[in-house]
Structures are given as C-alpha cells and as structure tokens.
mmCIF file of C-alpha atoms in Angstrom:
data_model
loop_
_atom_site.group_PDB
_atom_site.id
_atom_site.type_symbol
_atom_site.label_atom_id
_atom_site.label_comp_id
_atom_site.label_asym_id
_atom_site.label_seq_id
_atom_site.Cartn_x
_atom_site.Cartn_y
_atom_site.Cartn_z
ATOM 1 C CA MET A 1 2.225 11.348 -29.188
ATOM 2 C CA ASN A 2 1.244 7.799 -30.091
ATOM 3 C CA VAL A 3 -1.143 6.434 -27.449
ATOM 4 C CA ASN A 4 -1.382 2.891 -28.756
ATOM 5 C CA ASN A 5 2.270 1.882 -28.322
ATOM 6 C CA GLN A 6 4.374 1.097 -25.280
ATOM 7 C CA ALA A 7 8.113 0.493 -24.975
ATOM 8 C CA ASP A 8 10.138 -0.888 -22.080
ATOM 9 C CA SER A 9 13.919 -1.062 -21.977
ATOM 10 C CA PHE A 10 16.219 -2.865 -19.565
ATOM 11 C CA ILE A 11 19.909 -1.982 -19.515
ATOM 12 C CA ASP A 12 22.708 -3.903 -17.826
ATOM 13 C CA ARG A 13 25.262 -1.172 -17.033
ATOM 14 C CA GLU A 14 28.110 -3.583 -16.409
ATOM 15 C CA THR A 15 27.934 -5.377 -19.734
ATOM 16 C CA GLY A 16 26.222 -2.716 -21.829
ATOM 17 C CA LYS A 17 23.622 -5.224 -22.993
ATOM 18 C CA TYR A 18 20.071 -4.042 -23.345
ATOM 19 C CA GLU A 19 16.650 -5.491 -24.015
ATOM 20 C CA LEU A 20 13.892 -3.482 -25.706
ATOM 21 C CA THR A 21 10.287 -4.638 -25.726
ATOM 22 C CA THR A 22 7.593 -2.823 -27.697
ATOM 23 C CA THR A 23 3.865 -3.471 -27.532
ATOM 24 C CA ARG A 24 1.222 -2.227 -29.954
ATOM 25 C CA PHE A 25 -2.268 -2.071 -28.436
ATOM 26 C CA GLY A 26 -4.386 -1.075 -31.444
ATOM 27 C CA ALA A 27 -7.711 0.677 -31.901
ATOM 28 C CA VAL A 28 -9.378 -0.736 -28.783
ATOM 29 C CA ALA A 29 -6.698 0.848 -26.593
ATOM 30 C CA VAL A 30 -7.210 4.216 -28.285
ATOM 31 C CA ILE A 31 -10.970 4.024 -27.687
ATOM 32 C CA ASN A 32 -10.365 2.987 -24.066
ATOM 33 C CA ASP A 33 -7.994 5.929 -23.560
ATOM 34 C CA LEU A 34 -10.572 8.343 -25.020
ATOM 35 C CA HIS A 35 -13.250 6.867 -22.771
ATOM 36 C CA LYS A 36 -11.077 7.456 -19.710
ATOM 37 C CA GLY A 37 -9.795 10.818 -20.910
ATOM 38 C CA ARG A 38 -6.193 9.656 -20.728
ATOM 39 C CA ASP A 39 -3.756 11.773 -22.782
ATOM 40 C CA SER A 40 -6.634 13.502 -24.561
ATOM 41 C CA GLY A 41 -6.306 17.168 -23.627
ATOM 42 C CA LYS A 42 -8.510 19.781 -21.995
ATOM 43 C CA ALA A 43 -11.184 19.933 -24.721
ATOM 44 C CA TRP A 44 -11.918 16.215 -24.522
ATOM 45 C CA SER A 45 -11.996 16.367 -20.707
ATOM 46 C CA TRP A 46 -14.645 19.085 -20.955
ATOM 47 C CA ILE A 47 -16.694 16.967 -23.378
ATOM 48 C CA ILE A 48 -16.551 13.992 -20.994
ATOM 49 C CA ASP A 49 -17.564 16.157 -18.002
ATOM 50 C CA ILE A 50 -20.414 17.904 -19.836
ATOM 51 C CA SER A 51 -21.707 14.548 -21.119
ATOM 52 C CA ALA A 52 -21.681 13.143 -17.577
ATOM 53 C CA VAL A 53 -23.626 16.140 -16.246
ATOM 54 C CA LEU A 54 -26.203 15.900 -19.049
ATOM 55 C CA MET A 55 -26.696 12.147 -18.514
ATOM 56 C CA THR A 56 -27.138 12.731 -14.784
ATOM 57 C CA LEU A 57 -29.748 15.453 -15.405
ATOM 58 C CA VAL A 58 -31.637 13.241 -17.876
ATOM 59 C CA SER A 59 -31.621 10.360 -15.367
ATOM 60 C CA ILE A 60 -32.856 12.540 -12.499
ATOM 61 C CA SER A 61 -35.582 14.096 -14.645
ATOM 62 C CA GLY A 62 -36.714 10.592 -15.689
ATOM 63 C CA ILE A 63 -36.996 9.505 -12.058
ATOM 64 C CA ILE A 64 -38.940 12.671 -11.212
ATOM 65 C CA LEU A 65 -41.274 12.201 -14.185
ATOM 66 C CA ILE A 66 -41.984 8.550 -13.342
ATOM 67 C CA CYS A 67 -43.169 9.704 -9.907
ATOM 68 C CA PHE A 68 -45.990 11.688 -11.557
ATOM 69 C CA ILE A 69 -47.239 8.931 -13.887
ATOM 70 C CA LYS A 70 -49.392 6.755 -11.672
ATOM 71 C CA LYS A 71 -49.834 3.904 -14.207
ATOM 72 C CA LYS A 72 -46.103 3.504 -14.808
ATOM 73 C CA ARG A 73 -44.758 4.358 -11.336
ATOM 74 C CA LEU A 74 -44.557 0.842 -9.870
ATOM 75 C CA SER A 75 -43.179 -0.803 -13.001
ATOM 76 C CA GLY A 76 -40.720 2.077 -13.469
ATOM 77 C CA PHE A 77 -39.325 1.721 -9.970
ATOM 78 C CA ILE A 78 -39.167 -2.080 -10.317
ATOM 79 C CA ILE A 79 -37.202 -1.760 -13.559
ATOM 80 C CA ALA A 80 -34.899 0.812 -11.949
ATOM 81 C CA ALA A 81 -34.313 -1.517 -8.978
ATOM 82 C CA VAL A 82 -33.631 -4.518 -11.232
ATOM 83 C CA GLY A 83 -31.190 -2.434 -13.301
ATOM 84 C CA THR A 84 -29.413 -1.203 -10.173
ATOM 85 C CA ILE A 85 -29.109 -4.735 -8.774
ATOM 86 C CA ALA A 86 -27.881 -6.079 -12.131
ATOM 87 C CA CYS A 87 -25.197 -3.377 -12.344
ATOM 88 C CA TYR A 88 -24.117 -4.083 -8.778
ATOM 89 C CA LEU A 89 -23.887 -7.845 -9.402
ATOM 90 C CA ILE A 90 -21.930 -7.366 -12.637
ATOM 91 C CA TYR A 91 -19.540 -5.081 -10.761
ATOM 92 C CA LYS A 92 -19.080 -7.537 -7.874
ATOM 93 C CA LEU A 93 -18.584 -10.523 -10.204
ATOM 94 C CA PHE A 94 -16.290 -9.050 -12.830
ATOM 95 C CA VAL A 95 -14.332 -6.206 -11.207
ATOM 96 C CA PRO A 96 -11.396 -7.434 -9.112
#
C-alpha cells in the first residue's frame, strides 16, 4: 500500500479513450495520514488513543494542581483562558 499516491481514471466506453491522472503527495501527506490514523492499522490506532488519554490525564491533573497553588492560581487560570480563546479564534478564522 502506497499512501502518498493517488490515481484517477476516466474511460469513455464508446470510443475506448481513457485519461489517467496520478498525483504524488509526498512526505507531508504521509505524516498527515499518520496523524489522523488513516490506513495505519490497529497498532497505530491504539498508540493514538493511548496518547490522547495520557494527554487528557496530564491536562486534568495540571488544572487540579493549579487549584492548590494559591500564588499561581489566578495567573494559571488566566493563561488557560487566553489559550482557550486563542484556540477558538484560530479555529473560527481558519477552519471552513
């Protein structure tokens, strides 16, 4: 299986003429496919899922810990709010 190539063919049945178009996407497409888990198999899907769970647990534990540090609590929540708003604005501006 070659994940960085695509081929399209168009056939005119009456005349027998055909047109074949191939596209090579390169390394960025392979990395994008791995990121999305497309055509990567069960093992890679498990790695993606486990990574997502671990990142979620680390994020939640960080929020819980910031609640117990009085000196850093306000600045921590402000930074979290600014990061959340920035992510939301980037999403609204750049995702169709």
